[in-house]
Coordinates of C-alpha atoms and ligand atoms in Angstrom, one line a residue:
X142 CA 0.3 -52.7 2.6
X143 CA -0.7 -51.1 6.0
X144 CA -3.9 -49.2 6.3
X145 CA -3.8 -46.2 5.0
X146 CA -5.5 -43.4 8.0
X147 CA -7.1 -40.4 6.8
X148 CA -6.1 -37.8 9.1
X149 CA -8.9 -35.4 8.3
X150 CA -11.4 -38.8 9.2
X151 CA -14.2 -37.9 12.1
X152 CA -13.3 -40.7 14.8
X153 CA -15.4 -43.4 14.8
X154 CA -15.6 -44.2 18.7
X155 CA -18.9 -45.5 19.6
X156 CA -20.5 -42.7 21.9
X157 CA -23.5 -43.8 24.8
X158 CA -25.6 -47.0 24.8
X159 CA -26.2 -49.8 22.8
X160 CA -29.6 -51.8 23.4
X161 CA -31.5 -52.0 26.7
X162 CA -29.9 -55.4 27.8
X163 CA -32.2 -58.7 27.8
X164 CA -34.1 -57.1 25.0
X165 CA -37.9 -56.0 25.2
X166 CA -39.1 -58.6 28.1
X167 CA -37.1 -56.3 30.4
X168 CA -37.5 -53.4 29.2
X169 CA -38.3 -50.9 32.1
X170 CA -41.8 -49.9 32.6
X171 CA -41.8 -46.4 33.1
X172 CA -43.4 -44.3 30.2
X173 CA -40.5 -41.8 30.5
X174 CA -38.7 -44.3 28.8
X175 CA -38.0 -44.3 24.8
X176 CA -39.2 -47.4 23.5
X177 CA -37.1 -46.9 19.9
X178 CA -34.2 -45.8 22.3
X179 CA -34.5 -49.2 24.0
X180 CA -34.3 -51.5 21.1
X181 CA -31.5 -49.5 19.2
X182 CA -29.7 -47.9 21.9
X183 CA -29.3 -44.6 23.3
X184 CA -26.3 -42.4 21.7
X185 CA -27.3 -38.8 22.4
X186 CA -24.9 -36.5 24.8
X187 CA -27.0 -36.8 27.9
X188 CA -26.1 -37.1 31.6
X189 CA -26.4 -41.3 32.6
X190 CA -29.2 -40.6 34.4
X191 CA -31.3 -39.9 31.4
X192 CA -30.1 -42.8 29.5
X193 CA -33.1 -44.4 26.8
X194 CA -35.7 -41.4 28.3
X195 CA -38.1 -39.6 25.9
X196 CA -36.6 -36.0 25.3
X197 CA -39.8 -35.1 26.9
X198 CA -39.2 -36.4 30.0
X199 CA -35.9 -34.9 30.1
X200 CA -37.2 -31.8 29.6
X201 CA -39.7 -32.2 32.1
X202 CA -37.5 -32.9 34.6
X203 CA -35.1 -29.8 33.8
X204 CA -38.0 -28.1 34.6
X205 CA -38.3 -28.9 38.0
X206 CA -35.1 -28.2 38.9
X207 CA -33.6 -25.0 36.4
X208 CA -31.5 -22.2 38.4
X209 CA -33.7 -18.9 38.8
X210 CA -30.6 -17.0 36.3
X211 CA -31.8 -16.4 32.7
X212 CA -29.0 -15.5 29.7
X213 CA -29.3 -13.3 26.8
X214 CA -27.1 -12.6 24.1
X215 CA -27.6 -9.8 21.6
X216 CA -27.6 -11.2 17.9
X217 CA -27.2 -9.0 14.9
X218 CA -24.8 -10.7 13.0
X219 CA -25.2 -14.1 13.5
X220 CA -22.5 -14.9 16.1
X221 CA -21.1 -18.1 15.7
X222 CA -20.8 -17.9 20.0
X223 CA -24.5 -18.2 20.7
X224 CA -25.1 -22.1 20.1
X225 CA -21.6 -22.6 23.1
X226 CA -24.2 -20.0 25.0
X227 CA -27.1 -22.2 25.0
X228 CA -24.7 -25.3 25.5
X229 CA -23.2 -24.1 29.0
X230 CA -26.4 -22.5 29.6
X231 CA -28.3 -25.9 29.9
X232 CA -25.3 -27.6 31.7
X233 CA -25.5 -24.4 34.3
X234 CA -29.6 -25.0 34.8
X235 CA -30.4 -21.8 33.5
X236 CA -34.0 -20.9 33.1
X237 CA -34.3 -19.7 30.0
X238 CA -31.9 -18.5 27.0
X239 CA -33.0 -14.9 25.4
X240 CA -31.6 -14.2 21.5
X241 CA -32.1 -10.5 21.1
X242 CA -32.6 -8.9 17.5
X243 CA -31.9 -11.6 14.1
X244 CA -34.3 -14.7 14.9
X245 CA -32.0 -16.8 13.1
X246 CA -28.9 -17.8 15.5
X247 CA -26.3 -20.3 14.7
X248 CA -27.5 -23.4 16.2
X249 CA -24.3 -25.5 15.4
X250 CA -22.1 -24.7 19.2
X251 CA -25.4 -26.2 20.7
X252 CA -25.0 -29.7 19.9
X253 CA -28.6 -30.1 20.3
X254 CA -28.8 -28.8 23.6
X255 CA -31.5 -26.3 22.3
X256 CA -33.8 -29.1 21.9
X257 CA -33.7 -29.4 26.0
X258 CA -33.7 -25.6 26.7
X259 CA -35.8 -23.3 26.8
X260 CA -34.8 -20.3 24.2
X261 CA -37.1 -17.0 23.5
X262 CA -36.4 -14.4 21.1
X263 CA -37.0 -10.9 21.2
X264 CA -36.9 -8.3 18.1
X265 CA -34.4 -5.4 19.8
X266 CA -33.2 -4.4 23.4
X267 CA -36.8 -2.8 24.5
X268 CA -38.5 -5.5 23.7
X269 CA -36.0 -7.9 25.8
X270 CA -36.2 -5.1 28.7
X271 CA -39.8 -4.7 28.6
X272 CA -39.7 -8.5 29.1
X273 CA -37.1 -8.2 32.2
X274 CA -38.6 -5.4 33.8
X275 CA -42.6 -7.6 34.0
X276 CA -40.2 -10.6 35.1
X277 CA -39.2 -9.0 37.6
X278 CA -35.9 -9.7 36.9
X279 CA -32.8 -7.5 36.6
X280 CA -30.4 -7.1 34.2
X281 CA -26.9 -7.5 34.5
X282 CA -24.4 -6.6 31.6
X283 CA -21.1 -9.1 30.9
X284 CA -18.7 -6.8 29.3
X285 CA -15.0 -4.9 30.5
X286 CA -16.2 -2.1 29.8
X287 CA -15.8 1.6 31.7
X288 CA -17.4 1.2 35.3
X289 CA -17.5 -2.9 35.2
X290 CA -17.0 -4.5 38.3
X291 CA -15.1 -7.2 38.4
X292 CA -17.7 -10.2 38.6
X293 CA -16.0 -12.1 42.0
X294 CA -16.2 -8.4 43.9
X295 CA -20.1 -8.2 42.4
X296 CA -23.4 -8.1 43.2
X297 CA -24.4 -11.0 41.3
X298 CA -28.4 -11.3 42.3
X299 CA -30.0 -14.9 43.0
X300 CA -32.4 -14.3 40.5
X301 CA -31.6 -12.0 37.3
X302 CA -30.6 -11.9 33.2
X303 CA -27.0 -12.2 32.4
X304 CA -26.4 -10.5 29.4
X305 CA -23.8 -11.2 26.7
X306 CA -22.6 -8.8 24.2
X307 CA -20.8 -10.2 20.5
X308 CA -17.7 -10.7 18.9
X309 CA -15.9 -7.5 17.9
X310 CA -18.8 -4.6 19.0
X311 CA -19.5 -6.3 22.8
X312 CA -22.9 -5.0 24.1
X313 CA -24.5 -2.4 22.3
X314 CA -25.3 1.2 23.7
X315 CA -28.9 0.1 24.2
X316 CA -28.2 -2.9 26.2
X317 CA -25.4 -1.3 28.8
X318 CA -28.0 1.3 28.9
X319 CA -30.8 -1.6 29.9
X320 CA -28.8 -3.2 32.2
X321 CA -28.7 -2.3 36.0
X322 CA -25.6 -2.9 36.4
X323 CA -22.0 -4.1 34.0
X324 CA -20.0 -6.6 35.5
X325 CA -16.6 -7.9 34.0
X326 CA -14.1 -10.9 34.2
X327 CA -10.4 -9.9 35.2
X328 CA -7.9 -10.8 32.5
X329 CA -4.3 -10.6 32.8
X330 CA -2.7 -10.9 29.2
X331 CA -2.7 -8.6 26.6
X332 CA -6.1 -9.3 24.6
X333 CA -8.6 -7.0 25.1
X334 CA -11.4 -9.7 25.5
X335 CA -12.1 -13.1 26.0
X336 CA -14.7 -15.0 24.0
X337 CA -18.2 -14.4 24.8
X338 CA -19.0 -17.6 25.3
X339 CA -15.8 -18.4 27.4
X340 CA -17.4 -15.5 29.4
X341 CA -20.8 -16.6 29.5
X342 CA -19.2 -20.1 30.5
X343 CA -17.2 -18.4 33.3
X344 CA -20.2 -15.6 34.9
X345 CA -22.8 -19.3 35.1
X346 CA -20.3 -20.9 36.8
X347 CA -19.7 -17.8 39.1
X348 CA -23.6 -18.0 39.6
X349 CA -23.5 -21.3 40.4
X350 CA -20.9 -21.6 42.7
X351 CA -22.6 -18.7 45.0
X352 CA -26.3 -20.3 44.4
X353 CA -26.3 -23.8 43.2
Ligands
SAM213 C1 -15.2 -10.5 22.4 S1 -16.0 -9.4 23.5 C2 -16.0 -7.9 22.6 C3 -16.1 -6.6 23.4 C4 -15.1 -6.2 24.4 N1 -15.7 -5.2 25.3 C5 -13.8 -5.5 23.8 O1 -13.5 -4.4 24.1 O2 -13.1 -6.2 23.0 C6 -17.7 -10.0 23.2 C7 -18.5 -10.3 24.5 O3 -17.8 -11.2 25.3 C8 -18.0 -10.9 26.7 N2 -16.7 -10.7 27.3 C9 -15.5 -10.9 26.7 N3 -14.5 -10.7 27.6 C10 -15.1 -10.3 28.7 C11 -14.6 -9.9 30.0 N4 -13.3 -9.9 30.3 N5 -15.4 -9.6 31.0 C12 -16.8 -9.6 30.7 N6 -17.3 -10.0 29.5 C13 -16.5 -10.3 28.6 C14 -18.9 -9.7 26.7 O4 -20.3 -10.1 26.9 C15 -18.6 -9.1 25.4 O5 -19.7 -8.2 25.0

């Protein structure tokens, strides 16, 4: 009888590094690397370069080098785009992620890419503004809304927030009312919106090719 393949079966495929070859006598010594990640191998999703280091050191060096952009994304109910948010949002180098309003976000999109970025919450749109505004950091509404410019004709500033509205209500009244300006991605089909995070993904890398 042939092997019988479960279709609905997560693939199997070995993902990153195995062992540190020539086991622990070579070992690199550098104490940004992981010693547990050496003997058993390293399979998290991170860039070669930072292969068997401590997620420490990762972070530590993201630090030195994040883009001066932040991102925010308003979050009262529980949008499943915020975790693909912080995911592009550390592949981008943004400074820092803002959740505005629930605490509690959907960490599942991230694929663990929270654990390397740096994510604040703040209870409501004031509180997030207030935050901006002793930054010293504008905010810059993501919607296509009435007035939005399209993002390649814009303004976009070196350093600023780039805020994200949610499925089905967009940016609340509050936050276009924060925000110092609303930019917006052209579309050309018949949907009235893309998907936040396909925006967010599209306005970093817009930043980035200007800045980066
Ligand atoms: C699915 S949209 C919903 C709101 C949208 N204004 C509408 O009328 O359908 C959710 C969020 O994705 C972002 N977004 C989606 N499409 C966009 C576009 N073409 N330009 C800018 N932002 C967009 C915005 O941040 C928006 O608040």
């Amino acid at each position: 009888m042939p092997e019988q393949i479960d279709p609905d079966a997560e693939p199997q495929l070995p993902v990153g590094v195995g062992p540190w070859p020539g086991g622990p006598d070579a070992w690199p010594d550098d104490p940004r690397y992981d010693r547990d990640l050496l003997a058993d191998g390293d399979r998290r999703n991170v860039i070669d370069r930072y292969r068997y280091w401590t997620m420490a050191a990762i972070v530590a060096d993201l630090d030195e080098k994040r883009h001066p952009f932040h991102v925010a994304i308003e979050n009262w109910q529980h949008d499943m785009n915020i975790g693909s948010i912080v995911r592009s949002a550390n592949a981008f180098g943004a400074a820092e992620v803002h959740i505005i309003g629930k605490r509690r976000w959907n960490r599942r999109g991230a694929m663990v890419t929270d654990r390397y970025q740096h994510v604040r919450h703040h209870e409501d749109v004031a509180a997030f503004a207030a935050w901006a505004d002793a930054a010293g950091l504008p905010i810059l509404a993501i919607d296509n809304v009435d007035g939005s410019v399209p993002v390649d004709r814009s303004d976009l500033p070196e350093r600023c927030v780039l805020l994200f509205g949610q499925e089905g209500p967009g940016l609340s009244p509050e936050a276009l009312a924060a925000a110092s300006g609303v930019v917006e991605i052209t579309q050309y089909g018949s949907t009235r919106s893309i998907n936040a995070s396909a925006a967010a993904a599209v306005v970093m890398y817009e930043w980035c090719r200007r800045y980066a």
